[in-house]
Every structure is written in C-alpha cells, then in structure tokens.
mmCIF file of C-alpha atoms in Angstrom:
data_model
loop_
_atom_site.group_PDB
_atom_site.id
_atom_site.type_symbol
_atom_site.label_atom_id
_atom_site.label_comp_id
_atom_site.label_asym_id
_atom_site.label_seq_id
_atom_site.Cartn_x
_atom_site.Cartn_y
_atom_site.Cartn_z
ATOM 1 C CA MET A 1 -23.462 -72.534 -108.985
ATOM 2 C CA SER A 2 -25.743 -75.485 -109.747
ATOM 3 C CA TYR A 3 -24.363 -78.998 -110.037
ATOM 4 C CA ILE A 4 -27.742 -80.601 -110.807
ATOM 5 C CA LYS A 5 -27.990 -82.181 -114.247
ATOM 6 C CA GLY A 6 -31.663 -83.059 -113.889
ATOM 7 C CA LEU A 7 -33.847 -85.917 -112.695
ATOM 8 C CA LYS A 8 -33.511 -89.550 -113.701
ATOM 9 C CA CYS A 9 -35.820 -92.545 -113.387
ATOM 10 C CA ARG A 10 -34.429 -95.165 -111.015
ATOM 11 C CA GLU A 11 -35.962 -97.923 -113.128
ATOM 12 C CA CYS A 12 -35.714 -97.135 -116.841
ATOM 13 C CA GLY A 13 -33.088 -94.369 -116.668
ATOM 14 C CA ARG A 14 -35.196 -91.848 -118.609
ATOM 15 C CA GLU A 15 -34.071 -88.274 -117.960
ATOM 16 C CA TYR A 16 -36.256 -85.355 -116.876
ATOM 17 C CA PRO A 17 -35.704 -81.623 -116.342
ATOM 18 C CA LYS A 18 -35.031 -80.043 -112.921
ATOM 19 C CA GLU A 19 -38.698 -79.565 -112.044
ATOM 20 C CA ALA A 20 -41.209 -80.584 -109.366
ATOM 21 C CA LEU A 21 -41.611 -84.126 -110.706
ATOM 22 C CA PHE A 22 -41.433 -87.403 -108.851
ATOM 23 C CA VAL A 23 -42.757 -90.239 -111.046
ATOM 24 C CA CYS A 24 -41.593 -91.440 -114.461
ATOM 25 C CA GLU A 25 -44.436 -90.994 -116.947
ATOM 26 C CA TYR A 26 -43.285 -94.045 -118.935
ATOM 27 C CA CYS A 27 -42.642 -96.782 -116.352
ATOM 28 C CA PHE A 28 -43.972 -95.097 -113.172
ATOM 29 C CA GLY A 29 -40.610 -95.532 -111.488
ATOM 30 C CA SER A 30 -39.476 -92.985 -108.903
ATOM 31 C CA LEU A 31 -37.166 -90.151 -109.909
ATOM 32 C CA GLU A 32 -33.932 -89.079 -108.256
ATOM 33 C CA VAL A 33 -31.512 -86.218 -108.750
ATOM 34 C CA ALA A 34 -28.545 -86.624 -111.134
ATOM 35 C CA TYR A 35 -25.374 -84.575 -110.571
ATOM 36 C CA ASP A 36 -22.385 -83.463 -112.609
ATOM 37 C CA TYR A 37 -19.745 -85.287 -110.560
ATOM 38 C CA GLU A 38 -16.864 -84.218 -112.794
ATOM 39 C CA LYS A 39 -17.668 -80.585 -112.109
ATOM 40 C CA ILE A 40 -18.133 -81.256 -108.392
ATOM 41 C CA LYS A 41 -14.785 -83.043 -108.188
ATOM 42 C CA LYS A 42 -13.017 -79.881 -109.347
ATOM 43 C CA HIS A 43 -14.563 -77.798 -106.563
ATOM 44 C CA LEU A 44 -14.987 -80.055 -103.516
ATOM 45 C CA THR A 45 -12.133 -81.278 -101.318
ATOM 46 C CA ARG A 46 -11.788 -82.419 -97.729
ATOM 47 C CA GLU A 47 -10.144 -79.127 -96.859
ATOM 48 C CA ILE A 48 -12.974 -77.063 -98.324
ATOM 49 C CA ILE A 49 -15.596 -79.116 -96.485
ATOM 50 C CA GLU A 50 -13.717 -78.843 -93.169
ATOM 51 C CA SER A 51 -13.417 -75.064 -93.549
ATOM 52 C CA ARG A 52 -17.179 -74.547 -93.776
ATOM 53 C CA PRO A 53 -19.785 -74.004 -91.027
ATOM 54 C CA LYS A 54 -20.799 -77.147 -89.172
ATOM 55 C CA ASN A 55 -24.182 -77.723 -90.733
ATOM 56 C CA LEU A 56 -25.540 -79.948 -93.506
ATOM 57 C CA TRP A 57 -24.778 -77.331 -96.181
ATOM 58 C CA ARG A 58 -21.020 -77.960 -95.860
ATOM 59 C CA TYR A 59 -21.772 -80.536 -98.596
ATOM 60 C CA ARG A 60 -23.584 -77.934 -100.715
ATOM 61 C CA GLU A 61 -22.335 -79.212 -104.097
ATOM 62 C CA LEU A 62 -23.899 -82.624 -103.454
ATOM 63 C CA LEU A 63 -27.316 -81.235 -102.555
ATOM 64 C CA PRO A 64 -30.075 -80.383 -105.061
ATOM 65 C CA ILE A 65 -30.445 -76.623 -104.971
ATOM 66 C CA GLU A 66 -29.345 -74.058 -107.546
ATOM 67 C CA GLY A 67 -28.857 -70.929 -105.447
ATOM 68 C CA ASN A 68 -27.637 -70.387 -101.914
ATOM 69 C CA PRO A 69 -29.294 -72.443 -99.157
ATOM 70 C CA THR A 70 -32.093 -70.595 -97.385
ATOM 71 C CA ASP A 71 -33.213 -73.129 -94.769
ATOM 72 C CA GLY A 72 -31.580 -75.400 -92.219
ATOM 73 C CA LEU A 73 -28.541 -73.204 -91.647
ATOM 74 C CA ASN A 74 -28.291 -74.651 -88.130
ATOM 75 C CA SER A 75 -29.319 -78.218 -89.011
ATOM 76 C CA GLY A 76 -27.099 -81.266 -89.289
ATOM 77 C CA PHE A 77 -23.541 -82.032 -88.207
ATOM 78 C CA THR A 78 -24.805 -83.875 -85.150
ATOM 79 C CA PRO A 79 -22.445 -85.825 -82.861
ATOM 80 C CA LEU A 80 -20.919 -89.176 -83.733
ATOM 81 C CA VAL A 81 -20.581 -90.582 -80.225
ATOM 82 C CA LYS A 82 -17.963 -93.242 -79.462
ATOM 83 C CA ALA A 83 -20.156 -95.404 -77.261
ATOM 84 C CA ASP A 84 -17.720 -97.390 -75.113
ATOM 85 C CA ARG A 85 -20.191 -98.255 -72.327
ATOM 86 C CA LEU A 86 -22.797 -99.542 -74.763
ATOM 87 C CA ALA A 87 -20.051 -101.378 -76.673
ATOM 88 C CA LYS A 88 -19.088 -103.162 -73.444
ATOM 89 C CA ALA A 89 -22.721 -104.072 -72.759
ATOM 90 C CA LEU A 90 -23.027 -105.529 -76.262
ATOM 91 C CA GLY A 91 -19.622 -107.217 -76.150
ATOM 92 C CA VAL A 92 -18.148 -105.411 -79.149
ATOM 93 C CA LYS A 93 -14.912 -103.532 -79.761
ATOM 94 C CA GLU A 94 -15.676 -100.345 -81.746
ATOM 95 C CA PHE A 95 -19.152 -98.854 -81.512
ATOM 96 C CA TYR A 96 -20.535 -95.448 -82.516
ATOM 97 C CA ILE A 97 -23.874 -93.684 -82.309
ATOM 98 C CA LYS A 98 -24.825 -91.142 -84.973
ATOM 99 C CA ASP A 99 -27.057 -89.059 -82.743
ATOM 100 C CA ASP A 100 -29.710 -87.073 -84.595
ATOM 101 C CA SER A 101 -31.830 -86.883 -81.450
ATOM 102 C CA VAL A 102 -30.222 -83.452 -81.063
ATOM 103 C CA CYS A 103 -30.651 -82.212 -84.648
ATOM 104 C CA HIS A 104 -31.911 -78.613 -84.918
ATOM 105 C CA PRO A 105 -34.664 -77.457 -84.779
ATOM 106 C CA THR A 106 -36.960 -80.399 -83.915
ATOM 107 C CA LEU A 107 -34.668 -83.170 -82.678
ATOM 108 C CA SER A 108 -34.813 -85.692 -85.513
ATOM 109 C CA PHE A 109 -33.039 -86.479 -88.774
ATOM 110 C CA LYS A 110 -36.068 -85.125 -90.639
ATOM 111 C CA ASP A 111 -34.655 -81.629 -90.087
ATOM 112 C CA ARG A 112 -32.058 -82.500 -92.733
ATOM 113 C CA VAL A 113 -34.477 -83.513 -95.468
ATOM 114 C CA VAL A 114 -36.879 -80.666 -94.748
ATOM 115 C CA ALA A 115 -34.089 -78.079 -94.939
ATOM 116 C CA VAL A 116 -33.254 -79.281 -98.442
ATOM 117 C CA ALA A 117 -36.901 -79.638 -99.491
ATOM 118 C CA LEU A 118 -37.913 -76.148 -98.404
ATOM 119 C CA SER A 119 -34.851 -74.535 -99.955
ATOM 120 C CA ARG A 120 -35.756 -76.198 -103.264
ATOM 121 C CA ALA A 121 -39.499 -75.492 -102.936
ATOM 122 C CA LYS A 122 -38.754 -71.789 -102.525
ATOM 123 C CA GLU A 123 -36.606 -71.882 -105.664
ATOM 124 C CA PHE A 124 -39.639 -73.289 -107.475
ATOM 125 C CA GLY A 125 -41.727 -70.405 -106.130
ATOM 126 C CA TYR A 126 -44.019 -72.326 -103.765
ATOM 127 C CA LYS A 127 -45.650 -70.394 -100.927
ATOM 128 C CA ILE A 128 -47.482 -73.334 -99.313
ATOM 129 C CA VAL A 129 -45.780 -76.535 -98.162
ATOM 130 C CA GLY A 130 -47.101 -79.773 -96.723
ATOM 131 C CA CYS A 131 -46.344 -83.380 -95.869
ATOM 132 C CA ALA A 132 -47.741 -86.735 -94.853
ATOM 133 C CA SER A 133 -46.097 -87.749 -91.607
ATOM 134 C CA THR A 134 -45.854 -90.281 -88.788
ATOM 135 C CA GLY A 135 -44.661 -87.464 -86.508
ATOM 136 C CA ASN A 136 -41.065 -86.326 -86.909
ATOM 137 C CA LEU A 137 -41.591 -84.940 -90.397
ATOM 138 C CA ALA A 138 -44.697 -83.106 -89.172
ATOM 139 C CA ASN A 139 -42.643 -81.428 -86.446
ATOM 140 C CA SER A 140 -39.901 -80.436 -88.862
ATOM 141 C CA VAL A 141 -42.081 -79.113 -91.701
ATOM 142 C CA ALA A 142 -44.172 -77.067 -89.265
ATOM 143 C CA ALA A 143 -41.101 -75.587 -87.573
ATOM 144 C CA GLN A 144 -39.076 -74.839 -90.678
ATOM 145 C CA ALA A 145 -42.088 -73.458 -92.534
ATOM 146 C CA ALA A 146 -42.563 -71.071 -89.610
ATOM 147 C CA ILE A 147 -38.909 -70.024 -89.826
ATOM 148 C CA ALA A 148 -39.234 -69.512 -93.591
ATOM 149 C CA GLY A 149 -42.541 -67.647 -93.386
ATOM 150 C CA LEU A 150 -44.375 -70.279 -95.440
ATOM 151 C CA LYS A 151 -47.914 -71.537 -94.912
ATOM 152 C CA SER A 152 -48.075 -75.253 -94.085
ATOM 153 C CA TYR A 153 -50.596 -78.097 -94.172
ATOM 154 C CA ILE A 154 -49.507 -81.126 -92.171
ATOM 155 C CA PHE A 155 -51.339 -84.473 -92.492
ATOM 156 C CA ILE A 156 -50.927 -87.126 -89.778
ATOM 157 C CA PRO A 157 -52.669 -90.336 -88.633
ATOM 158 C CA ALA A 158 -55.197 -89.401 -85.938
ATOM 159 C CA ASP A 159 -53.685 -91.849 -83.390
ATOM 160 C CA LEU A 160 -50.220 -90.246 -83.334
ATOM 161 C CA GLU A 161 -48.348 -89.853 -80.022
ATOM 162 C CA MET A 162 -49.430 -86.695 -78.208
ATOM 163 C CA GLY A 163 -45.838 -85.496 -77.877
ATOM 164 C CA LYS A 164 -45.536 -85.315 -81.653
ATOM 165 C CA VAL A 165 -48.956 -83.684 -82.028
ATOM 166 C CA ILE A 166 -48.026 -80.951 -79.534
ATOM 167 C CA GLY A 167 -44.588 -80.710 -81.145
ATOM 168 C CA THR A 168 -46.324 -79.813 -84.402
ATOM 169 C CA LEU A 169 -49.211 -77.637 -83.189
ATOM 170 C CA ILE A 170 -46.863 -75.293 -81.311
ATOM 171 C CA TYR A 171 -45.683 -73.869 -84.654
ATOM 172 C CA ALA A 172 -49.286 -72.991 -85.666
ATOM 173 C CA PRO A 173 -49.577 -74.976 -88.908
ATOM 174 C CA ASN A 174 -52.795 -76.333 -90.373
ATOM 175 C CA LEU A 175 -52.661 -79.786 -88.770
ATOM 176 C CA ILE A 176 -54.969 -82.361 -90.333
ATOM 177 C CA ALA A 177 -55.522 -85.584 -88.320
ATOM 178 C CA VAL A 178 -56.736 -88.304 -90.681
ATOM 179 C CA GLU A 179 -58.702 -91.285 -89.414
ATOM 180 C CA GLY A 180 -56.491 -93.882 -91.049
ATOM 181 C CA ASN A 181 -52.941 -95.238 -91.093
ATOM 182 C CA TYR A 182 -49.942 -93.557 -92.704
ATOM 183 C CA ASP A 183 -50.435 -95.200 -96.071
ATOM 184 C CA GLU A 184 -53.961 -93.783 -96.249
ATOM 185 C CA VAL A 185 -52.673 -90.369 -95.179
ATOM 186 C CA ASN A 186 -49.999 -90.465 -97.869
ATOM 187 C CA ARG A 187 -52.499 -91.419 -100.560
ATOM 188 C CA LEU A 188 -54.706 -88.472 -99.585
ATOM 189 C CA CYS A 189 -51.721 -86.115 -99.742
ATOM 190 C CA SER A 190 -50.971 -87.246 -103.293
ATOM 191 C CA GLU A 191 -54.504 -86.266 -104.261
ATOM 192 C CA VAL A 192 -54.284 -82.905 -102.491
ATOM 193 C CA ALA A 193 -50.871 -82.152 -104.042
ATOM 194 C CA GLY A 194 -52.258 -82.899 -107.492
ATOM 195 C CA LYS A 195 -55.261 -80.619 -107.082
ATOM 196 C CA TYR A 196 -53.837 -77.655 -105.166
ATOM 197 C CA LYS A 197 -50.257 -77.564 -106.504
ATOM 198 C CA TRP A 198 -48.683 -77.166 -103.092
ATOM 199 C CA ALA A 199 -45.131 -78.331 -102.341
ATOM 200 C CA PHE A 200 -45.573 -81.617 -100.487
ATOM 201 C CA VAL A 201 -42.045 -82.425 -99.398
ATOM 202 C CA ASN A 202 -42.482 -86.204 -99.566
ATOM 203 C CA VAL A 203 -44.719 -86.243 -102.629
ATOM 204 C CA ASN A 204 -44.012 -83.854 -105.533
ATOM 205 C CA ILE A 205 -40.752 -82.518 -104.027
ATOM 206 C CA ARG A 206 -39.623 -85.989 -102.920
ATOM 207 C CA PRO A 207 -36.580 -86.392 -105.246
ATOM 208 C CA TYR A 208 -35.031 -83.241 -103.737
ATOM 209 C CA TYR A 209 -36.224 -83.896 -100.191
ATOM 210 C CA ALA A 210 -34.747 -87.411 -100.103
ATOM 211 C CA GLU A 211 -31.260 -86.134 -100.989
ATOM 212 C CA GLY A 212 -31.027 -84.442 -97.589
ATOM 213 C CA SER A 213 -30.609 -87.876 -95.979
ATOM 214 C CA LYS A 214 -27.232 -88.270 -97.710
ATOM 215 C CA THR A 215 -25.783 -85.753 -95.271
ATOM 216 C CA TYR A 216 -26.265 -88.324 -92.493
ATOM 217 C CA GLY A 217 -23.875 -90.611 -94.371
ATOM 218 C CA PHE A 218 -21.502 -87.786 -95.332
ATOM 219 C CA GLU A 219 -21.127 -86.814 -91.681
ATOM 220 C CA ILE A 220 -20.494 -90.379 -90.515
ATOM 221 C CA ALA A 221 -17.648 -90.728 -93.019
ATOM 222 C CA GLU A 222 -16.144 -87.339 -92.203
ATOM 223 C CA GLN A 223 -16.428 -87.834 -88.436
ATOM 224 C CA LEU A 224 -14.806 -91.266 -88.630
ATOM 225 C CA GLY A 225 -11.717 -89.631 -90.154
ATOM 226 C CA TRP A 226 -12.774 -89.795 -93.814
ATOM 227 C CA LYS A 227 -13.732 -93.440 -94.055
ATOM 228 C CA ALA A 228 -16.920 -95.486 -94.030
ATOM 229 C CA PRO A 229 -17.644 -97.901 -91.143
ATOM 230 C CA ASP A 230 -17.652 -101.667 -91.496
ATOM 231 C CA HIS A 231 -21.296 -101.934 -90.431
ATOM 232 C CA VAL A 232 -24.215 -99.519 -90.130
ATOM 233 C CA VAL A 233 -27.669 -100.266 -88.712
ATOM 234 C CA VAL A 234 -30.541 -98.089 -89.936
ATOM 235 C CA PRO A 235 -34.205 -97.936 -88.860
ATOM 236 C CA CYS A 236 -36.564 -98.316 -91.824
ATOM 237 C CA ALA A 237 -39.940 -96.655 -92.311
ATOM 238 C CA GLY A 238 -40.371 -95.620 -95.950
ATOM 239 C CA GLY A 239 -36.899 -97.005 -96.688
ATOM 240 C CA SER A 240 -35.305 -93.819 -98.023
ATOM 241 C CA LEU A 241 -32.710 -93.145 -95.295
ATOM 242 C CA ILE A 242 -30.958 -96.501 -95.641
ATOM 243 C CA THR A 243 -30.554 -96.004 -99.405
ATOM 244 C CA LYS A 244 -29.249 -92.459 -99.065
ATOM 245 C CA ILE A 245 -26.657 -93.305 -96.415
ATOM 246 C CA LEU A 246 -25.077 -95.752 -98.834
ATOM 247 C CA LYS A 247 -25.428 -93.263 -101.690
ATOM 248 C CA GLY A 248 -23.566 -90.730 -99.555
ATOM 249 C CA PHE A 249 -20.669 -93.147 -98.997
ATOM 250 C CA LYS A 250 -20.548 -93.945 -102.716
ATOM 251 C CA GLU A 251 -20.546 -90.272 -103.733
ATOM 252 C CA PHE A 252 -17.701 -89.495 -101.342
ATOM 253 C CA HIS A 253 -15.709 -92.359 -102.875
ATOM 254 C CA LYS A 254 -16.544 -91.225 -106.423
ATOM 255 C CA LEU A 255 -15.093 -87.810 -105.564
ATOM 256 C CA GLY A 256 -11.959 -89.306 -103.996
ATOM 257 C CA LEU A 257 -12.876 -88.133 -100.485
ATOM 258 C CA ILE A 258 -12.873 -91.595 -98.865
ATOM 259 C CA PRO A 259 -11.548 -95.077 -99.733
ATOM 260 C CA LYS A 260 -13.966 -97.485 -101.375
ATOM 261 C CA PRO A 261 -16.652 -98.293 -98.800
ATOM 262 C CA LYS A 262 -17.027 -101.914 -97.733
ATOM 263 C CA THR A 263 -19.894 -101.156 -95.384
ATOM 264 C CA LYS A 264 -22.532 -103.784 -94.696
ATOM 265 C CA VAL A 265 -25.923 -102.161 -94.193
ATOM 266 C CA TYR A 266 -28.653 -103.582 -91.937
ATOM 267 C CA ALA A 267 -32.372 -102.785 -91.891
ATOM 268 C CA ALA A 268 -34.086 -102.454 -88.505
ATOM 269 C CA GLN A 269 -37.868 -102.651 -88.105
ATOM 270 C CA ALA A 270 -40.518 -103.448 -85.490
ATOM 271 C CA GLU A 271 -42.217 -106.834 -85.661
ATOM 272 C CA GLY A 272 -45.561 -105.040 -85.884
ATOM 273 C CA CYS A 273 -44.525 -103.348 -89.145
ATOM 274 C CA ALA A 274 -41.673 -105.131 -90.922
ATOM 275 C CA PRO A 275 -42.427 -105.323 -94.655
ATOM 276 C CA ILE A 276 -38.810 -104.645 -95.661
ATOM 277 C CA VAL A 277 -37.298 -107.106 -93.185
ATOM 278 C CA ASN A 278 -39.868 -109.731 -94.138
ATOM 279 C CA ALA A 279 -38.873 -109.449 -97.801
ATOM 280 C CA ILE A 280 -35.168 -109.650 -96.910
ATOM 281 C CA LYS A 281 -35.684 -112.806 -94.852
ATOM 282 C CA GLU A 282 -37.910 -114.385 -97.491
ATOM 283 C CA LYS A 283 -35.389 -113.395 -100.196
ATOM 284 C CA SER A 284 -38.311 -111.990 -102.124
ATOM 285 C CA GLU A 285 -38.251 -109.289 -104.777
ATOM 286 C CA ILE A 286 -41.682 -108.108 -103.669
ATOM 287 C CA ILE A 287 -42.488 -105.943 -100.663
ATOM 288 C CA LYS A 288 -45.790 -107.219 -99.265
ATOM 289 C CA PRO A 289 -47.730 -104.387 -97.560
ATOM 290 C CA VAL A 290 -48.706 -104.917 -93.914
ATOM 291 C CA LYS A 291 -51.101 -103.228 -91.505
ATOM 292 C CA PRO A 292 -48.937 -101.581 -88.821
ATOM 293 C CA LYS A 293 -49.366 -102.504 -85.156
ATOM 294 C CA THR A 294 -46.429 -101.288 -83.086
ATOM 295 C CA ILE A 295 -45.439 -98.665 -80.536
ATOM 296 C CA ALA A 296 -42.787 -97.498 -83.039
ATOM 297 C CA LYS A 297 -45.240 -95.230 -84.856
ATOM 298 C CA SER A 298 -42.498 -93.274 -86.639
ATOM 299 C CA LEU A 299 -41.639 -96.533 -88.451
ATOM 300 C CA ALA A 300 -45.266 -97.588 -88.996
ATOM 301 C CA ILE A 301 -45.391 -97.459 -92.781
ATOM 302 C CA GLY A 302 -46.932 -100.651 -94.070
ATOM 303 C CA ASN A 303 -46.297 -99.970 -97.763
ATOM 304 C CA PRO A 304 -42.849 -98.313 -97.895
ATOM 305 C CA ALA A 305 -42.239 -96.156 -100.970
ATOM 306 C CA ASP A 306 -38.540 -97.041 -101.104
ATOM 307 C CA GLY A 307 -38.859 -100.543 -99.673
ATOM 308 C CA TYR A 308 -37.632 -102.250 -102.828
ATOM 309 C CA TYR A 309 -34.530 -100.032 -102.961
ATOM 310 C CA ALA A 310 -33.891 -100.468 -99.222
ATOM 311 C CA MET A 311 -33.941 -104.230 -99.722
ATOM 312 C CA GLY A 312 -31.551 -103.800 -102.635
ATOM 313 C CA VAL A 313 -29.048 -101.879 -100.490
ATOM 314 C CA VAL A 314 -29.034 -104.643 -97.889
ATOM 315 C CA LYS A 315 -28.536 -107.306 -100.557
ATOM 316 C CA GLU A 316 -25.852 -105.320 -102.411
ATOM 317 C CA THR A 317 -23.741 -104.755 -99.309
ATOM 318 C CA GLY A 318 -24.100 -108.217 -97.801
ATOM 319 C CA GLY A 319 -26.076 -106.925 -94.829
ATOM 320 C CA TRP A 320 -29.262 -108.309 -93.306
ATOM 321 C CA GLY A 321 -32.527 -107.263 -91.683
ATOM 322 C CA GLU A 322 -34.104 -107.987 -88.336
ATOM 323 C CA ALA A 323 -37.260 -107.037 -86.433
ATOM 324 C CA VAL A 324 -37.971 -106.749 -82.710
ATOM 325 C CA SER A 325 -41.010 -106.824 -80.437
ATOM 326 C CA ASP A 326 -42.468 -103.833 -78.614
ATOM 327 C CA GLU A 327 -40.971 -105.180 -75.376
ATOM 328 C CA GLU A 328 -37.524 -105.329 -76.984
ATOM 329 C CA ILE A 329 -37.979 -101.771 -78.274
ATOM 330 C CA VAL A 330 -38.559 -100.493 -74.738
ATOM 331 C CA GLU A 331 -35.506 -102.429 -73.493
ATOM 332 C CA GLY A 332 -33.453 -100.870 -76.306
ATOM 333 C CA ILE A 333 -34.509 -97.375 -75.275
ATOM 334 C CA LYS A 334 -33.602 -98.085 -71.649
ATOM 335 C CA LEU A 335 -30.254 -99.687 -72.542
ATOM 336 C CA LEU A 336 -29.139 -96.698 -74.624
ATOM 337 C CA ALA A 337 -30.192 -94.256 -71.893
ATOM 338 C CA SER A 338 -28.528 -96.148 -69.044
ATOM 339 C CA THR A 339 -25.208 -96.676 -70.859
ATOM 340 C CA GLU A 340 -24.750 -93.548 -72.987
ATOM 341 C CA GLY A 341 -27.187 -90.995 -71.535
ATOM 342 C CA ILE A 342 -29.113 -90.704 -74.797
ATOM 343 C CA PHE A 343 -32.915 -90.760 -74.617
ATOM 344 C CA THR A 344 -34.173 -91.946 -77.971
ATOM 345 C CA GLU A 345 -37.659 -92.324 -79.366
ATOM 346 C CA THR A 346 -39.099 -95.723 -80.261
ATOM 347 C CA ALA A 347 -37.325 -95.850 -83.654
ATOM 348 C CA GLY A 348 -34.014 -95.648 -81.799
ATOM 349 C CA GLY A 349 -35.175 -98.406 -79.476
ATOM 350 C CA VAL A 350 -35.754 -100.523 -82.576
ATOM 351 C CA THR A 351 -32.235 -99.787 -83.825
ATOM 352 C CA VAL A 352 -30.537 -100.636 -80.516
ATOM 353 C CA ALA A 353 -32.576 -103.815 -80.028
ATOM 354 C CA VAL A 354 -32.009 -105.007 -83.591
ATOM 355 C CA THR A 355 -28.280 -104.322 -83.279
ATOM 356 C CA ARG A 356 -28.110 -106.367 -80.079
ATOM 357 C CA LYS A 357 -29.996 -109.211 -81.760
ATOM 358 C CA LEU A 358 -27.717 -109.183 -84.827
ATOM 359 C CA ILE A 359 -24.600 -109.227 -82.627
ATOM 360 C CA ARG A 360 -25.958 -112.115 -80.554
ATOM 361 C CA GLN A 361 -26.798 -114.005 -83.754
ATOM 362 C CA GLY A 362 -23.221 -113.538 -84.967
ATOM 363 C CA VAL A 363 -24.437 -111.654 -88.044
ATOM 364 C CA ILE A 364 -22.475 -108.536 -87.028
ATOM 365 C CA PRO A 365 -18.944 -109.464 -85.848
ATOM 366 C CA LYS A 366 -17.698 -108.136 -82.519
ATOM 367 C CA ASP A 367 -14.293 -106.860 -83.676
ATOM 368 C CA GLU A 368 -15.257 -104.458 -86.505
ATOM 369 C CA SER A 369 -16.523 -100.865 -86.509
ATOM 370 C CA ILE A 370 -20.280 -100.489 -86.020
ATOM 371 C CA VAL A 371 -22.398 -97.338 -86.374
ATOM 372 C CA ILE A 372 -26.044 -97.243 -85.343
ATOM 373 C CA SER A 373 -28.500 -94.580 -86.461
ATOM 374 C CA ILE A 374 -30.411 -92.789 -83.704
ATOM 375 C CA THR A 375 -32.858 -90.652 -85.612
ATOM 376 C CA GLY A 376 -35.143 -88.997 -83.055
ATOM 377 C CA ASN A 377 -35.487 -87.800 -79.457
ATOM 378 C CA GLY A 378 -37.211 -89.744 -76.691
ATOM 379 C CA LEU A 379 -39.120 -86.717 -75.454
ATOM 380 C CA LYS A 380 -41.386 -87.251 -78.467
ATOM 381 C CA THR A 381 -42.547 -90.742 -77.408
ATOM 382 C CA GLN A 382 -42.571 -90.775 -73.609
ATOM 383 C CA GLU A 383 -45.746 -92.896 -73.557
ATOM 384 C CA ALA A 384 -43.710 -95.868 -74.785
ATOM 385 C CA VAL A 385 -41.703 -96.165 -71.570
ATOM 386 C CA GLN A 386 -44.344 -95.161 -69.038
ATOM 387 C CA GLY A 387 -44.817 -98.047 -66.634
ATOM 388 C CA HIS A 388 -41.478 -99.582 -67.648
ATOM 389 C CA ILE A 389 -39.125 -97.358 -65.634
ATOM 390 C CA GLY A 390 -38.637 -96.617 -61.930
ATOM 391 C CA LYS A 391 -40.523 -94.169 -59.741
ATOM 392 C CA PRO A 392 -39.148 -91.262 -57.686
ATOM 393 C CA ILE A 393 -38.501 -91.876 -53.998
ATOM 394 C CA LYS A 394 -40.793 -89.549 -52.033
ATOM 395 C CA ILE A 395 -39.446 -88.062 -48.807
ATOM 396 C CA LYS A 396 -40.178 -85.286 -46.329
ATOM 397 C CA PRO A 397 -37.836 -82.255 -46.444
ATOM 398 C CA THR A 398 -35.612 -83.598 -43.626
ATOM 399 C CA LEU A 399 -32.299 -85.424 -43.428
ATOM 400 C CA LYS A 400 -33.923 -88.114 -41.278
ATOM 401 C CA SER A 401 -36.577 -88.808 -43.904
ATOM 402 C CA PHE A 402 -33.916 -88.919 -46.620
ATOM 403 C CA GLU A 403 -31.838 -91.480 -44.723
ATOM 404 C CA GLU A 404 -34.856 -93.603 -43.779
ATOM 405 C CA GLU A 405 -36.311 -93.778 -47.266
ATOM 406 C CA VAL A 406 -33.157 -93.944 -49.362
ATOM 407 C CA LYS A 407 -31.497 -96.518 -47.057
ATOM 408 C CA LEU A 408 -27.902 -95.656 -47.858
#
C-alpha cells in the first residue's frame, strides 16, 4: 500500500505528482515527499514497528515507495551506543553514539538513502543509476547497484581518498574521476541526468533519496525508549541529514509514537568548509559558497544544496553550529577510538571535536541527554591519521627481546 500523496515544493507549497522530479518549475524550490499521515496513523504503532525485521524498512509507511522494498533489506538499525567512557572524558552525564560506521553494506549512513533511492528508481523503471559523491555515496551506490543488477555511473572529485576510490571500484561500476571539486562534479551530473535520463540518486531522484535519512532519526527515538534526545550533533555536508533527523522526530510525534520533541540540533563542520556554520554564526539568511580545503572530504561541499534548510533547523530548535580545524578532527577521531573503540572517518572526527567544543563553551549542558552522529567508518580515511598515531614495537621472536623492548 502506498502512503505517498505526491511531491510538494518546500518554498511555495505547489504540489506535484509522484514522479522523478526535484525542482519546482515555478519558484525553483526543491521538492520533498508528502504523506497521508492520517492513513499512516491507522496502520503504524510501536508494537508493529518492534515486531518487524531490524532494518530501515521497519518504518516502511514513512518511506517513499509504493510497492514492497527491494533494496537495503539488511541496511539500517545500527547500534545506539551508550558511551560512558567518552561521556566521562567530556564531563557529561548521558551520552550516546548513533553508530552508522557499521551500516550494511558499505559502512556509512549513505546505505540508508541509497536503499530508498534504488527501490524507488526501480519502481520508475530505471535500469541505470548514478550519483555525484564525495566518497561514501559512491561506495553505496556502486555496491547496491551491484546487488540489484543495475548499471551504475559514479562521479567523484579526482582527489578523493584512495580508500573510498578502492571501496567503489571493487564493485565494478563506471567510476568517473572529475578534475574539480564536489560542486563542479554535481553540476556535471545535473547535465548528464538531463541528457541521458538516468536515475541520479542525489539529482532527479533526490526527493525520494533524502527521505532515507529520516530512518536515522527514527532509530534514535526508538532506541532511546520512544523519545527524542535533548541534544543531537550532526555533521553537515549538503545539509540534508540534519533536516531529516528532525523531520523523523516530528513525524513520530505526529503519529503519537513519541512525546513532543524538544531536541536542540547542532551543525558540525570543518573550518576548511563551513558555509552552514558560517551563516549560523553570522545570523545570515544567505549561505555563502566556499572553496573546500579540509581533510574531511566527505563534508567538503562548498555550496550545500540543503544549507538554507539545515540552518533553519538549527535556528528553529535553538541549537548552534561550530567548526573545527584539521588538527582537532584528528584528535576527535583518536578520542572516540581510545574511549569507545569506534574508528570513525574524518566526518566523525568533526562531530566529536565539535561536540567537545560546544560542551566546553557551555552551549550544550552537561546534565542532559546528548546523541552524536557517527556517519562513516575510519577504514575509509586512514590517510587522515597516518603520522598522528603510535608505531608498533618491533621485537625478535624471543621472550628476552619482548621483555627488553616492551620494558614491563
């Protein structure tokens, strides 16, 4: 059963049919999916959700497909880790990590959005899929297209981390390395999508694709015992995830699944690419594009498509935004690993470091519940910490050598 009413412009409210559209033809605003919440409310309860398989499709009614899901049947429902050791290090009382560094199949939250995008693209009859990516999305589209038997064209900046390049090429897609930054890659993909009529998940399928991020918020609320946290810190690239986490909380409340959320939402970016945080701090209504220069390449989007809406979420909830240096990013990665045994990519280092900064500034109080978003695995960006961690102790294969070198 379909619960999709259609698409709706986020700016002027004009309605559109359930098709592969993404821009309002009247005001050029972005489109998003509209649902029949009254119908959903009659069919979706806590008990029904809890009875379903532990994947993102346990929230099927709130996702934009019309038939049964065909992709991502093992994606989502990642751990919400109660991080007591990290909480102690940060001097706070109640601290959680939503850990998508273990999301199936490619170890990032992008597996959620791609599962939804490909399921919808197949309903539209597409046989070729593609994306513009800073790395994680490339991995996920290539992998899930392989699982689905679809042909894929993946466009990336040519200077991407080698771990993410290998993590895409292994699935045998058509990988196109563009000599330019992400914003230039994305612009090219819009042209290709227009000419060849392929399903670009973050271009012409974007309204459906973006809805997959809501499941990150749904899971946080469910795993906290059917309530939203007091504070949530989210890394921002294009700005979509931060908006959809809040939308997820709001939808759960609309359906009577959780109490009214009072969550304050915080945007985390790298100093070398912080257009959203800059606008928040300047209290500006305009996102000024920047040229990215940071080790956090998965967040290196200088002209974020959803930046305005991300800023709006922060303002609406009474949150804030902060940026950190490359050195702080590395320290964030190391702190998370040494306290909670989670190896995150650079985006996670941004999130940890920003959270620490906001706590030290007194922006986030120490006695309320805090959730941070870890969105990708550190094995993808090992270059970032090379030279910043210890070295193995070399010994001969004898007990004497062990005792001499280790100096117990």
